[in-house]
Structure formats: C-alpha cells, structure tokens
Amino acid sequence: MTLMAAVDASVKVAGLQDLTIHRSVSSIPFAGRYRLIDFALSNLVNADINSVGIFASQPFGSLIDHIGVGKSWDLDRRKEGLFFLPTTHQNGGIATVGSFRDFEEHLQFFEKSRQTHVVVTSSFVAGQLDYKEMLAHHLASGKDITEAVGASGSLKSYILSRRLMLELIRSYREKRILSIEDLVNLKKAPYSYGVYEYKGYFAIIDSIQQYFKESLGLLDENNRRLLFLPQAPIYTKVKDEPPTRYLNGSNVSNSMMANGSTILGNVKNSIISRAVTIGINASLDSCIIMQKCTIEENCELAYVIADKDVYIEKGVKLIGTADRPIVLRKGERVTKEDSQ
Amino acid sequence: MNEKVVAMLLAGGQGSRLKSLTYDIAKPAIPYGGKYRIIDFPLSNCTNSGINTVGVLTQYQPHALHRYIGLGTPWDLDRHQGGVTMLPPYAEIDGIKWYAGTASAIYQNINFLTSCEPDYVVILSGDHIYKMDYEKLVEYHKEKQADVTVSVLEVPWEEASRFGIVNTDEDMNIVEFDEKPEKPKSNLASMGVYVFDWEKLERYLEEDNNIEESTHDFGKDILPKMLKDQQKMVAYPFKGYWKDVGTVDSLWEANMDLLDPSAGLVLHDPAWRIYSSNPQLPPQVITKTGRVQGSMVNEGCVISGTVKHSVIFQNVLVEKEAVVEDSVVMSGTKIGRGAHLSRVIVPPDVTVPENYRLLEPAAGITLLTQDLIDSWKESGQQ
C-alpha cells in the first residue's frame, strides 16, 4: 500500500487576515525560519511520500517563491515529485479543508497516480504526524476514511483510498458536499469513518490569537522537543544567512532566534526570524518579529507581531496584550508619531 | 565577460599544523565562522564573480570535500554548461599522476582545461578566507595586457618576511619574486591568486613538466621562469580582509576577526553572500538562564549557560552554569554544566564533561580534543 498526498494550500481562514493580505495561510512564517506548509510537507516526505500535489489559490506568489521545484523537500524528482496545482476560480478556496472543486480541476493528478491511497492534509497545522503509522492504522481499521485527531482536536489530515477519492470527486455535486472535511464532519452515508489518535505535539494556526499563543508556546522546551525531532527534520527553503550576531550590551533570554540577525538590544520571551536588526536599548517582550524587520534604538515593544519587512523607527512604544497582540502588516513603517 | 574564464581551485592541502582538525579532512574543508567551511569563500567568490566553470583539485583526504561540494548546488554551480568538476589525481597508461606541486596539479588536468576552451585561467587556493571579485581581477589583467597577473596584498612590514613578496615598478609590473625575504624590499605579498592567459599557462606547464629538477610549483618554478623569459607580469593590488589559516592559533584568530567589526570581514552582506551547505535545523534558543555577549551563534544551538566573545557552530548545547569565552565551538558539541572554557577550539562532536577545566592553561590556543578530555578525567580533578 502506497501513499500520494494532496496538500490544501487554498483554504481560507478568516481569523488570519492581517497575515494573509499578500500570501496564503500556508506561507505564513512560523517558528522563526519556517512557513506553515513546511510542517505538512516535511511530515509527508519523512513518510517517504514522493507524489505531492499542492492545491493553491490566489495569492500564491509567496508560496511559489517558497516552494520552488521542491528541492528543499527532496521533491524535485524525475518521476513524480512536487505538483503545483492552482485553481482557476477567481475566488478559489473555501473555509474547509480538501475542496472537491479544486481536486476536480486537477482530476488527472489522482487518475494518473500509481499509489493506492491518498493523504489529504491542511497546511496550517504544525506537528509530527507519522503517515506510515496512520496508514497502517487505516488499513487495519477497515474504515473508508480515517481522520487524524489529537488531544485538542482534528489535525485536518485524512487518509482514504485513491479509488474512493476519485468516486468522491466525481459525485460531490450530486452529494452536495464541498470538501473532505465537511464529509467527515457530517459522516455522510454510505461511508464508514475512523479516527487515528495522534499523541504528539501539534499547533493549529487558525486565528491571530492561536498564532501568537502557539508561536510563543515553542519557548517551552517540551514542545520544541516534540516538534523538532532529529529523526524527522522539518525542511524549509534555505537562505544562506550567516549565524546571528549578539553584540556587547545586548541581552537575550528565553527566545528563539533564526540566523542572520544582528542583536544590540534586549529581547525576552520572543521569536525572532531571519535577518532582523534590533537596535541599542530597544526592548522586546513577548514579540514575534518576522524576517528582515528593523527595530531601531530605544523602542519598547510587548505583545507585537511584526510581519516581514516591518520598520520601526527609534523610540516607538507599542504595547499589546496576550489576547490582543498588535499586528503590524508586511512592509509597514512605524514612526514615533504613529504610535502616540 | 564574453571571454571564457575558468577557475582552478587547489584544495589538496593537508594543513598538518592544524593537528587533529585535519586528520580526516583536507584543510579547505575545515569548519570556520559558525557555519562555513573555508572552501566556501573561494567557491562563493567564483559564483559572485560570475565564474561558473570551476575545477576543484583534491588529493589529501578528499572524501569529505567531494561529498560536501557534490554537484555544487549551494554555490549555484550545478550547471548544464560548466559547473563544478572535482579533479582528484587519476591513473593513466603511464601510471598514477599524483600532484607533486601546485603547477603539477594543474598540468595533470590539462585535458580538462583544454576541453573547457578557456581564454583565461584563474588559479585559486582553497584554504584562504577572503571576499574578492575575480571579475575585476580579470578585467585588470586584460587592461594591462598581461600574460599573468598576481594578486597581492599589503602586509605589515614587520610580517613581510613571512610571505612570498612581490617587487614591482611604479606601474605594478613585477620585477622580482622574493620568497620569505630576510630584508623585504616591498610589503606586497602574493595571495596565491593568479590569472593566466590560457595559451601562456599551457606552454609553461608543458615546459615545466619536462624540467626534472623542478618542484612543479607556481611560486617557485612557473612564475620565476616566466619573469626570466620577460613575459608581461603585473601585480593586482587587492584591498580587504585576507587570511591564510595554517595553524590552530590563526584559525582561532580568523574566527575572532568575525567578532571585531574593525577586522574587515563582514558576513552579513547580502550583496556578497558566502554560500554554504545548509543543514536543516531549527532556530537557536537562548533559554532563561542563557546569556550571550559579543558572539556569533548558529542554528540548532541551545544556550543555557554564558557565551562571551565566541563563535558557536550549529547544534551546540551549552548547559547551565557553563561558561564559554574567547573560544570557537564546532558543531554537535555539548558543553556540560559548570564547565569553563577559555581560548579553546572545540572540534566537532566533542562532549565536554560537567565542571571541566583546562588542566594547564596554555599560552596559545588549545585544541580541545577528546584525548585532552580523557586525560582530565583520568587525572581525577572532576
């Protein structure tokens, strides 16, 4: 029994709007150096799945830039490998995972495959789902569709046979079901539904609050130990950044730091992405700073999410709360006048 | 550049003064700067200079290098045309052609060069740390209508007698080579970076091969012979950071230079990136008890102790109450609780036990090998 995979990168998540103006949910930066889709893709390739279709809808420029030909995931193959499968619908993407309309547009991907079973997965869950184990469980259970469920809910990953997948794509209009997720939630007859119990760490990123909470949750060593397994690496696009520099007078504690940054100020309880500059006497507490941001000297930030390329001029003070972090959109420039 | 430039990168050196760091790997493969290997610098210089045909000549312990460079993907050298070609010694009907000297290494691969059809050949060394635009060097060579151009660096006068010194006239024409002179007449040191017109190089390599007493070395044989024959030889004045790391002390110094902005080597430079093979590791974490000052730290590290003025490679654990200062810690190393390291280079994958102290602090830099650690354990000082 062998697996192919359909990754839903077109799903719309209403609660993440501030971070998805220029990108899909799947390419939201997470954990300092990753994009959300890295976790889904890495889980798949770590289970030796070599035929992976990414179903995307606009805007997917950032996603294409990130994925390329799939080299970072070893998916640049002669035979099979990575398939980028965008929808032609103007308003592609629905609110549940595994849209049959998207799959229907690329029916050939499923028809031409050699594999017997299909993984359908979301692209906004970070975890370490073992698809080999899940497939074994699925086969042993004899159910038609198996859903991965963890302690705090569904991972929105499903396994079903390719034959059933084709049947569903051909009959979804008449059955009036939009997606795999809807089908499983409604438990439509005549199919049988099983659950694969997932015991590891996972984070569902479906709102800004969740994004904030789960990001800072990685400062807990136990979570990191469960997410970053040496035997199952999380792969991402490589950037050739030099190691991060901590200058004299800087003070960093309880923080996760990606490469290529230059730290002169104070950082605690925060996640700092690649190539960030934090100026002298700036203080950051409980912040998520994405790549290429600049925080100038004497800034005071707490509970702030700064998207890529945000520039915060000197002396700016921004204080959010854990429930309502301040979100700065991609490329925004904040001056002292703005923040008063 | 319309004319074709091929780079030949000499990477066969042993670097025996680097002790156990080079027991298993050639000198160009030595880890440097928190994530690089020394050979990343000349390779990245080639890529950034638009040279995309590169031959890498290996001989001593080549496996790590061959595996590391692979198809040349990290340096964008996986090309249909050109790209990187690994050139270890090989056997022919006449026997195995070992590389006796720098010139013989190139001579043995003359067929490779001929097949590349170059106009100019740039000879590089795989064990120097510097950022250099070879395109400018080749342009200079063309402007001067030289047969060979030698890149030179101004060194402090008091150190000039340690280098191969190049004496020039006011137009930078080379008039004399002075190998490690007692009384240097100039402070321009050869960097071991040369540009040759291919035809001239081919002719002189052939000639040199037939001279029995030759050591087949560019500096000792080829260049002096060309000077004697009154070929047009010019010096190209390079300005910037350049370091040949031959010893444990100089490897340590070169790492410390990265922590000193006035030293002149900047890695945070998007316009001239140094490419390297990137392991897929999570970001580094500085924990609640961790403290990092004046240092560089790479991905995958977890720092719970104190790190001061040090370069820390990927996947290093520094446990609580451990102190690392003025040191270079290579990848995969674990530094146990309460250990105290100062002025050391820790080779890859070493486990430093809890409360470790150097037995006798040395004057220079200590290479903290597993042997040293074992003898500390036996001494019962823990």
XYZ file of C-alpha atoms in Angstrom:
722
model
C 0.000 0.000 0.000
C 1.451 3.332 -1.009
C 0.565 6.959 -0.424
C 0.244 10.086 -2.509
C -0.707 13.430 -0.991
C -2.917 16.424 -1.683
C -1.967 19.478 0.366
C -4.718 22.057 0.646
C -2.971 25.437 0.420
C -6.055 27.254 -0.825
C -8.210 27.038 2.273
C -9.451 30.386 3.591
C -9.008 31.110 7.292
C -10.916 34.242 8.259
C -9.095 34.847 11.534
C -5.676 35.296 9.915
C -6.494 38.157 7.578
C -3.787 40.557 8.747
C -1.138 37.996 7.839
C -2.724 36.842 4.571
C -3.144 40.025 2.559
C -0.209 39.105 0.326
C 0.009 35.382 0.885
C -1.927 32.216 1.539
C -2.269 30.779 5.029
C 0.179 28.046 4.023
C 3.048 30.511 3.611
C 2.658 32.376 6.905
C 6.059 32.464 8.628
C 6.220 30.342 11.786
C 8.841 29.404 14.380
C 11.468 31.851 13.167
C 12.583 30.213 9.958
C 9.670 28.175 8.607
C 6.451 28.682 6.662
C 3.378 26.811 7.888
C 3.343 24.483 4.865
C 6.857 23.231 5.759
C 5.380 21.092 8.520
C 2.839 19.388 6.275
C 5.413 18.852 3.509
C 8.091 17.578 5.880
C 5.686 15.129 7.524
C 4.841 13.795 4.061
C 8.402 13.365 2.804
C 9.502 11.921 6.137
C 6.937 9.166 5.446
C 8.553 8.580 2.021
C 5.624 10.109 0.123
C 7.077 11.263 -3.211
C 3.998 12.349 -5.089
C 2.705 15.569 -3.566
C 0.158 17.929 -5.109
C -0.152 21.417 -3.679
C -3.615 22.864 -4.351
C -3.329 26.634 -4.246
C -5.443 29.705 -4.893
C -4.543 33.367 -5.229
C -2.466 34.987 -3.846
C 0.124 32.227 -4.224
C 3.213 34.206 -5.329
C 4.771 33.908 -1.903
C 4.016 30.177 -1.799
C 5.605 29.523 -5.207
C 8.627 31.567 -4.216
C 8.968 29.435 -1.106
C 8.354 26.003 -2.626
C 10.093 26.397 -5.990
C 10.584 22.972 -7.552
C 10.521 21.359 -4.121
C 14.267 20.917 -3.790
C 14.359 21.579 -0.059
C 11.980 18.660 0.495
C 13.757 16.398 -1.995
C 10.654 16.601 -4.173
C 12.477 17.713 -7.336
C 12.151 14.291 -8.934
C 12.237 12.917 -12.458
C 9.439 10.588 -11.563
C 6.548 12.187 -9.666
C 7.703 14.670 -7.027
C 6.010 18.016 -6.495
C 2.995 19.216 -8.465
C 1.822 22.797 -8.105
C -1.915 22.719 -8.870
C -3.572 26.136 -8.731
C -7.297 26.619 -9.053
C -8.588 28.733 -11.944
C -11.508 30.050 -9.929
C -11.228 33.757 -9.147
C -12.372 33.254 -5.603
C -10.726 29.928 -5.029
C -10.533 28.430 -1.616
C -13.293 27.585 0.807
C -13.387 27.541 4.583
C -12.922 23.779 4.977
C -10.040 21.510 4.034
C -9.967 19.384 0.887
C -12.194 21.193 -1.614
C -13.566 18.750 -4.206
C -13.943 21.561 -6.718
C -10.176 22.210 -6.505
C -9.450 18.472 -6.789
C -11.827 18.141 -9.742
C -9.862 20.753 -11.672
C -6.808 18.525 -11.418
C -8.523 15.168 -11.633
C -5.617 13.797 -13.674
C -3.298 14.143 -10.683
C -5.385 11.476 -8.962
C -6.244 9.470 -12.065
C -2.683 9.037 -13.279
C -1.171 8.176 -9.934
C 0.307 4.737 -9.183
C -0.422 4.948 -5.465
C -3.248 3.120 -3.761
C -4.051 5.677 -1.057
C -4.277 9.421 -0.688
C -3.391 11.738 2.194
C -5.403 14.938 2.201
C -3.932 17.475 4.585
C -4.315 21.097 5.578
C -1.370 23.472 5.506
C -1.911 25.363 8.759
C -1.084 22.703 11.304
C 2.422 22.264 12.712
C 3.107 18.806 14.057
C 4.866 15.490 13.535
C 2.196 13.279 12.036
C 3.552 9.844 11.064
C 1.651 8.919 7.911
C 3.147 5.428 7.741
C 1.675 4.648 11.122
C -1.597 6.364 10.215
C -1.872 4.321 7.006
C -1.266 1.080 8.911
C -3.985 2.103 11.344
C -6.328 2.984 8.479
C -5.806 -0.362 6.764
C -6.237 -2.339 9.968
C -9.456 -0.497 10.849
C -11.157 -1.300 7.550
C -12.853 2.117 7.571
C -13.301 4.139 4.385
C -11.843 7.410 5.654
C -9.518 7.953 8.617
C -9.055 11.314 10.305
C -6.072 12.231 12.491
C -7.271 13.599 15.818
C -5.118 14.914 18.654
C -5.814 15.999 22.224
C -7.100 19.423 21.247
C -8.970 18.496 18.089
C -8.615 17.417 14.486
C -5.305 17.801 12.634
C -7.367 18.053 9.447
C -5.402 15.250 7.842
C -7.212 12.322 6.242
C -6.363 9.039 4.550
C -8.632 7.308 2.062
C -8.154 5.038 -0.911
C -7.470 6.639 -4.263
C -10.423 4.771 -5.681
C -12.748 6.368 -3.120
C -11.144 9.757 -3.741
C -11.958 9.510 -7.450
C -15.502 8.411 -6.652
C -15.989 11.401 -4.320
C -14.596 13.909 -6.830
C -16.976 12.598 -9.475
C -20.033 12.660 -7.208
C -19.574 15.617 -4.845
C -22.052 17.896 -6.677
C -24.815 15.393 -6.531
C -23.984 14.549 -2.888
C -23.821 18.289 -2.071
C -20.600 18.131 -0.086
C -17.894 20.716 -0.574
C -14.853 19.091 0.965
C -13.304 16.098 2.693
C -13.507 17.973 5.990
C -17.258 18.540 5.515
C -17.796 14.912 4.522
C -16.008 13.658 7.635
C -17.770 16.134 9.937
C -21.191 15.189 8.533
C -20.365 11.460 8.493
C -22.317 11.045 5.274
C -23.580 7.566 4.376
C -22.720 5.123 2.952
C -19.110 5.566 4.073
C -17.513 4.497 7.333
C -15.282 6.834 9.344
C -12.341 6.046 11.604
C -10.104 8.057 13.892
C -6.342 7.832 14.168
C -5.331 9.036 17.573
C -2.320 11.350 17.355
C -0.418 11.685 20.605
C 2.358 14.142 19.680
C 2.616 17.907 19.729
C 0.612 19.946 17.269
C -0.424 23.548 16.760
C -3.450 24.627 14.746
C -2.963 28.120 13.384
C -6.441 29.377 12.567
C -6.541 32.781 14.279
C -4.139 35.531 15.324
C -4.615 34.510 18.963
C -3.722 30.907 18.158
C -0.783 32.054 16.060
C 0.526 34.150 18.918
C -0.063 31.524 21.586
C 1.400 28.624 19.621
C 4.421 30.619 18.455
C 5.410 31.570 21.989
C 4.485 28.043 23.088
C 7.644 26.909 21.285
C 9.704 28.578 24.002
C 8.621 25.623 26.145
C 11.374 23.048 25.780
C 8.916 20.143 25.846
C 7.053 21.477 22.824
C 10.274 22.043 20.892
C 11.463 18.553 21.713
C 8.264 17.082 20.284
C 8.172 19.275 17.163
C 11.845 19.226 16.162
C 12.736 15.547 16.054
C 16.275 14.741 14.863
C 14.955 11.670 13.013
C 12.184 13.646 11.282
C 13.569 17.074 10.354
C 11.354 19.979 9.350
C 12.652 21.152 5.984
C 12.399 24.670 4.630
C 13.829 26.813 1.860
C 17.457 27.567 2.687
C 18.596 31.169 2.765
C 22.365 31.235 3.314
C 22.164 33.619 6.230
C 25.253 33.851 8.436
C 24.983 32.954 12.139
C 23.228 35.522 14.318
C 25.375 38.185 15.951
C 24.851 39.164 19.585
C 26.714 42.383 20.220
C 28.150 43.511 23.517
C 25.399 45.132 25.575
C 22.642 43.006 24.084
C 20.547 40.880 26.385
C 18.562 37.948 25.050
C 16.731 35.449 27.178
C 14.061 32.804 26.709
C 13.872 33.437 22.979
C 14.061 31.564 19.701
C 16.362 33.185 17.183
C 16.811 32.433 13.497
C 20.053 33.103 11.611
C 21.272 36.291 10.001
C 20.088 38.672 12.721
C 22.011 41.401 14.490
C 21.013 41.982 18.100
C 22.100 45.047 20.032
C 19.067 45.453 22.307
C 17.057 43.432 24.799
C 14.877 40.514 23.799
C 12.911 38.201 26.032
C 10.127 35.633 25.556
C 10.157 36.269 21.809
C 10.561 34.647 18.401
C 12.946 36.452 16.055
C 13.104 35.444 12.377
C 15.944 35.672 9.909
C 17.911 38.831 9.142
C 16.286 41.027 11.805
C 18.083 44.025 13.296
C 17.293 45.083 16.878
C 18.859 48.372 17.885
C 20.588 49.551 21.034
C 18.361 49.864 24.088
C 15.335 48.527 22.259
C 13.281 46.221 24.488
C 11.137 43.411 23.191
C 8.983 41.231 25.381
C 6.639 38.535 24.037
C 7.001 39.589 20.405
C 7.051 37.721 17.108
C 9.290 39.506 14.643
C 9.351 38.157 11.098
C 12.222 38.256 8.630
C 14.067 41.397 7.609
C 12.391 43.623 10.190
C 14.297 46.504 11.681
C 13.583 47.696 15.221
C 15.541 50.857 15.871
C 17.079 52.001 19.130
C 15.039 52.781 22.243
C 11.863 51.079 21.024
C 9.684 49.332 23.558
C 7.527 46.534 22.198
C 5.406 43.996 24.011
C 2.871 41.573 22.547
C 3.577 42.671 18.993
C 3.526 40.582 15.819
C 5.565 42.320 13.125
C 5.159 40.797 9.660
C 8.038 40.679 7.148
C 9.929 43.896 6.308
C 8.359 45.989 9.063
C 10.458 49.010 10.007
C 10.002 50.502 13.465
C 11.709 53.832 13.943
C 13.519 54.785 17.110
C 11.632 55.471 20.292
C 8.391 53.770 19.262
C 6.386 52.230 22.093
C 3.804 49.565 21.209
C 2.199 47.515 23.954
C -0.416 44.896 23.119
C -1.816 42.124 25.272
C -1.620 38.347 25.109
C -5.260 38.186 23.980
C -4.963 41.075 21.554
C -1.431 41.328 20.225
C -0.713 44.302 17.976
C -0.248 43.125 14.389
C 1.942 45.186 12.056
C 1.337 44.315 8.424
C 4.021 43.385 5.929
C 6.253 46.299 4.956
C 4.660 48.727 7.418
C 6.775 51.604 8.726
C 6.014 52.825 12.225
C 7.217 56.217 13.443
C 7.162 57.668 16.934
C 4.316 59.980 15.868
C 2.239 56.993 14.671
C 2.466 55.244 17.999
C 1.464 58.158 20.202
C 32.802 38.813 -19.728
C 32.478 37.476 -23.235
C 35.715 35.610 -22.983
C 35.657 32.437 -21.008
C 37.205 32.329 -17.567
C 37.816 29.037 -15.817
C 38.820 28.846 -12.156
C 41.071 26.086 -10.858
C 40.791 25.740 -7.113
C 43.680 23.996 -5.353
C 42.113 22.060 -2.493
C 44.521 19.201 -1.887
C 46.388 20.695 1.074
C 46.829 18.781 4.284
C 47.419 21.609 6.747
C 49.307 19.401 9.199
C 49.850 22.266 11.666
C 46.132 22.231 12.315
C 46.660 18.925 14.116
C 43.666 16.656 14.603
C 41.356 19.063 12.758
C 42.842 17.779 9.508
C 43.398 14.096 10.344
C 40.325 13.136 8.350
C 39.678 16.158 6.140
C 41.672 18.405 3.855
C 42.429 21.926 5.035
C 39.852 23.591 2.760
C 37.131 21.515 4.459
C 37.899 22.888 7.922
C 34.851 24.433 9.610
C 35.005 28.185 10.011
C 32.823 31.096 11.070
C 29.997 29.238 12.765
C 28.602 27.507 9.681
C 31.084 27.556 6.818
C 33.977 25.549 5.554
C 36.982 27.533 4.352
C 36.442 26.472 0.726
C 33.024 28.227 0.795
C 34.889 31.519 0.454
C 36.708 30.935 -2.870
C 33.696 28.989 -4.220
C 31.277 31.790 -3.302
C 33.717 34.335 -4.727
C 33.564 32.429 -8.039
C 29.757 32.442 -8.022
C 29.557 36.110 -7.044
C 32.154 36.979 -9.724
C 30.197 35.255 -12.473
C 32.701 32.428 -12.939
C 30.655 29.284 -13.400
C 33.256 26.791 -14.569
C 35.326 25.663 -11.611
C 37.716 22.720 -11.286
C 38.453 21.651 -7.713
C 41.761 19.807 -7.358
C 41.788 17.417 -4.436
C 44.350 14.930 -3.207
C 44.705 14.709 0.592
C 41.639 13.141 2.319
C 39.265 14.127 -0.489
C 36.089 12.321 0.584
C 34.666 14.967 2.896
C 35.296 17.617 0.251
C 33.804 15.612 -2.624
C 30.749 14.845 -0.585
C 30.454 18.405 0.654
C 30.709 20.011 -2.762
C 28.647 17.373 -4.534
C 27.109 18.833 -7.662
C 27.896 22.341 -6.449
C 24.257 23.187 -5.748
C 24.782 25.527 -2.757
C 27.060 27.705 -4.903
C 24.771 27.605 -7.952
C 27.437 25.565 -9.719
C 25.135 22.723 -10.771
C 25.122 23.834 -14.394
C 24.452 22.279 -17.778
C 27.372 24.278 -19.142
C 30.436 24.314 -16.925
C 29.643 23.991 -13.254
C 31.936 22.385 -10.736
C 34.183 19.422 -11.579
C 36.080 17.558 -8.883
C 39.594 16.710 -10.049
C 41.370 14.136 -7.877
C 44.586 12.507 -9.159
C 43.935 9.673 -11.579
C 45.713 6.839 -13.316
C 46.723 6.704 -16.975
C 48.596 4.135 -19.045
C 51.855 5.719 -17.828
C 50.888 5.366 -14.169
C 49.145 7.350 -11.447
C 49.566 11.091 -11.739
C 49.973 12.334 -8.163
C 50.056 16.074 -7.674
C 53.672 16.853 -6.779
C 53.151 20.613 -6.589
C 50.615 23.315 -7.385
C 51.705 23.500 -11.028
C 51.747 19.749 -11.491
C 48.182 19.563 -10.164
C 47.076 21.891 -12.958
C 49.322 20.174 -15.518
C 47.833 16.750 -14.777
C 44.435 18.205 -15.616
C 45.443 19.950 -18.793
C 42.944 17.827 -20.722
C 40.160 19.123 -18.520
C 41.226 22.707 -19.165
C 41.570 22.136 -22.898
C 38.027 20.779 -23.004
C 36.772 23.945 -21.251
C 38.300 26.115 -24.013
C 39.182 28.973 -21.667
C 40.646 32.340 -22.593
C 41.802 32.970 -19.036
C 42.518 30.643 -16.166
C 42.278 31.858 -12.571
C 44.292 29.805 -10.095
C 42.903 29.885 -6.565
C 43.716 28.368 -3.248
C 41.010 26.504 -1.357
C 42.254 27.452 2.081
C 42.130 31.246 2.132
C 39.419 33.322 3.808
C 38.582 36.473 1.848
C 35.920 38.094 -0.302
C 37.197 39.031 -3.753
C 35.640 39.951 -7.076
C 37.628 37.882 -9.579
C 35.841 39.640 -12.444
C 37.647 42.866 -11.520
C 40.907 40.941 -11.346
C 40.429 39.529 -14.846
C 39.414 42.974 -16.175
C 42.640 44.392 -14.721
C 44.608 41.567 -16.328
C 43.066 42.391 -19.705
C 43.571 46.141 -19.348
C 47.232 45.635 -18.534
C 47.538 43.165 -21.417
C 49.433 40.925 -19.045
C 50.424 37.319 -19.575
C 49.990 36.674 -15.898
C 48.571 38.758 -13.069
C 49.401 38.038 -9.450
C 47.030 39.309 -6.804
C 48.946 40.960 -3.971
C 48.076 42.254 -0.548
C 49.818 44.891 1.527
C 51.028 43.223 4.710
C 52.605 44.948 7.745
C 56.327 45.449 7.055
C 57.338 43.559 10.182
C 55.495 40.498 8.911
C 56.645 40.753 5.288
C 59.426 38.218 5.735
C 56.806 35.501 6.386
C 55.321 35.883 2.900
C 56.186 35.459 -0.749
C 56.948 39.102 -1.531
C 56.429 40.635 -4.966
C 58.624 43.574 -6.019
C 57.168 45.846 -8.689
C 57.951 49.030 -10.607
C 55.644 52.050 -10.313
C 53.302 50.629 -12.979
C 52.822 47.459 -10.941
C 54.938 45.419 -13.360
C 56.532 42.611 -11.422
C 60.327 42.831 -11.412
C 61.189 40.256 -8.772
C 59.782 37.456 -6.611
C 61.268 37.295 -3.149
C 60.217 34.199 -1.192
C 60.196 34.919 2.558
C 62.944 37.567 2.318
C 65.038 38.482 5.365
C 65.146 42.104 4.234
C 61.966 42.705 2.228
C 62.087 45.463 -0.408
C 58.315 45.655 -0.587
C 55.364 44.705 1.581
C 53.248 43.340 -1.251
C 52.587 39.667 -0.510
C 51.394 37.202 -3.125
C 47.963 35.788 -2.222
C 48.421 32.680 -4.350
C 45.726 34.003 -6.699
C 46.827 34.193 -10.340
C 45.264 34.943 -13.705
C 46.924 33.426 -16.761
C 46.322 33.731 -20.453
C 45.454 30.138 -21.202
C 47.943 29.758 -24.047
C 50.799 31.005 -21.879
C 49.793 28.808 -18.981
C 49.590 25.748 -21.199
C 53.019 26.407 -22.700
C 54.751 26.985 -19.353
C 53.109 23.973 -17.715
C 54.321 21.749 -20.579
C 57.829 23.166 -20.309
C 57.921 22.861 -16.543
C 56.848 19.241 -16.714
C 59.958 18.420 -18.727
C 62.335 20.021 -16.236
C 63.422 17.234 -13.951
C 64.731 19.384 -11.088
C 61.543 21.474 -10.958
C 59.353 21.271 -7.847
C 56.379 21.976 -10.148
C 55.204 24.892 -8.052
C 53.694 28.149 -9.355
C 55.534 30.377 -6.891
C 58.884 28.619 -7.046
C 59.069 27.474 -10.669
C 56.479 28.734 -13.147
C 56.361 32.420 -12.214
C 60.165 32.897 -11.881
C 60.632 31.163 -15.259
C 58.101 33.480 -16.905
C 59.809 36.503 -15.353
C 63.162 35.303 -16.687
C 61.588 34.989 -20.138
C 60.369 38.601 -19.833
C 56.708 37.789 -20.007
C 54.373 40.640 -19.071
C 53.669 40.089 -15.364
C 51.705 42.521 -13.260
C 50.584 42.722 -9.652
C 46.928 43.410 -8.794
C 46.592 45.283 -5.522
C 43.806 43.629 -3.509
C 42.325 45.582 -0.660
C 40.324 43.872 2.025
C 40.416 41.062 4.524
C 42.527 38.041 3.599
C 43.730 35.248 5.809
C 45.622 32.040 5.275
C 44.827 29.830 8.247
C 47.741 27.473 8.721
C 47.723 26.898 12.462
C 45.310 26.406 15.348
C 46.152 29.927 16.543
C 45.467 31.541 13.177
C 42.212 29.600 12.755
C 41.144 30.933 16.140
C 42.218 34.473 15.168
C 40.281 34.295 11.909
C 37.148 33.333 13.860
C 37.684 36.117 16.392
C 38.063 38.557 13.474
C 34.378 37.949 12.718
C 33.511 39.406 16.133
C 35.570 42.540 15.534
C 33.978 44.955 13.037
C 37.335 46.690 12.508
C 38.890 43.442 11.208
C 37.082 43.992 7.923
C 35.378 40.674 7.206
C 31.613 41.118 7.129
C 29.454 38.036 6.612
C 26.162 39.938 6.962
C 26.449 41.176 3.380
C 23.501 40.388 1.064
C 25.479 41.760 -1.904
C 28.285 39.223 -1.446
C 26.846 36.201 0.289
C 29.042 33.340 1.335
C 27.148 30.226 0.316
C 27.404 27.006 2.216
C 25.672 23.716 2.569
C 22.755 24.424 4.927
C 21.780 21.735 7.392
C 18.050 21.764 8.171
C 17.992 22.679 11.836
C 15.524 24.609 13.980
C 16.408 28.143 15.133
C 18.752 28.603 18.056
C 17.309 29.095 21.517
C 18.698 31.233 24.295
C 16.976 29.915 27.412
C 16.019 31.806 30.570
C 19.445 31.139 32.101
C 21.369 31.726 28.878
C 23.480 34.797 28.255
C 25.266 35.632 25.013
C 27.603 38.595 24.546
C 29.759 39.674 21.615
C 29.329 36.340 19.869
C 28.003 34.569 16.795
C 25.667 31.605 17.225
C 24.327 29.284 14.518
C 21.093 27.340 14.122
C 20.165 24.364 16.265
C 22.038 25.623 19.349
C 20.534 25.720 22.811
C 22.390 28.125 25.081
C 21.598 27.862 28.781
C 25.000 28.970 30.045
C 27.153 32.009 29.350
C 28.805 32.618 25.979
C 31.183 35.555 25.656
C 33.199 36.629 22.633
C 32.929 33.261 20.916
C 31.862 31.642 17.649
C 29.366 28.813 18.140
C 28.606 26.402 15.272
C 25.312 24.607 14.680
C 23.803 22.110 17.121
C 25.877 23.061 20.145
C 24.438 22.700 23.643
C 25.815 24.939 26.357
C 24.330 23.823 29.630
C 23.518 25.887 32.729
C 26.407 27.450 34.618
C 28.825 26.583 31.819
C 30.975 29.467 30.606
C 32.482 29.709 27.138
C 34.691 32.690 26.417
C 37.110 33.671 23.645
C 36.508 30.281 22.039
C 35.398 28.520 18.878
C 32.975 25.651 19.410
C 32.346 23.450 16.379
C 29.123 21.621 15.530
C 27.429 18.925 17.570
C 29.388 19.672 20.711
C 27.885 19.510 24.183
C 29.332 21.581 26.977
C 28.358 20.200 30.346
C 27.027 22.085 33.324
C 29.591 24.184 35.135
C 32.348 23.606 32.568
C 34.599 26.570 31.914
C 36.283 27.032 28.552
C 38.540 29.892 27.594
C 40.724 30.359 24.496
C 39.987 26.928 23.034
C 38.857 25.481 19.746
C 36.491 22.588 20.348
C 36.416 20.208 17.343
C 33.056 18.839 16.124
C 31.019 16.346 18.176
C 33.004 16.551 21.395
C 31.306 16.123 24.759
C 32.838 18.367 27.390
C 32.043 16.890 30.810
C 30.450 18.790 33.697
C 32.747 21.165 35.576
C 35.553 20.668 33.079
C 38.573 22.952 33.416
C 41.713 23.043 31.289
C 44.487 21.385 33.282
C 47.224 23.834 32.363
C 46.070 26.919 30.539
C 48.377 27.170 27.532
C 49.950 30.357 26.224
C 48.343 29.894 22.832
C 45.046 28.403 21.820
C 44.206 24.875 22.921
C 42.593 22.406 20.573
C 40.256 20.670 22.989
C 40.407 17.113 21.714
C 38.725 14.076 23.216
C 42.218 12.919 24.301
C 42.691 16.035 26.426
C 39.297 15.484 27.989
C 40.036 11.834 28.691
C 43.310 12.726 30.419
C 41.407 15.247 32.545
C 39.001 12.515 33.539
C 41.894 10.216 34.440
C 43.562 12.938 36.496
C 40.560 12.743 38.811
C 40.157 16.513 39.059
C 36.458 16.449 38.381
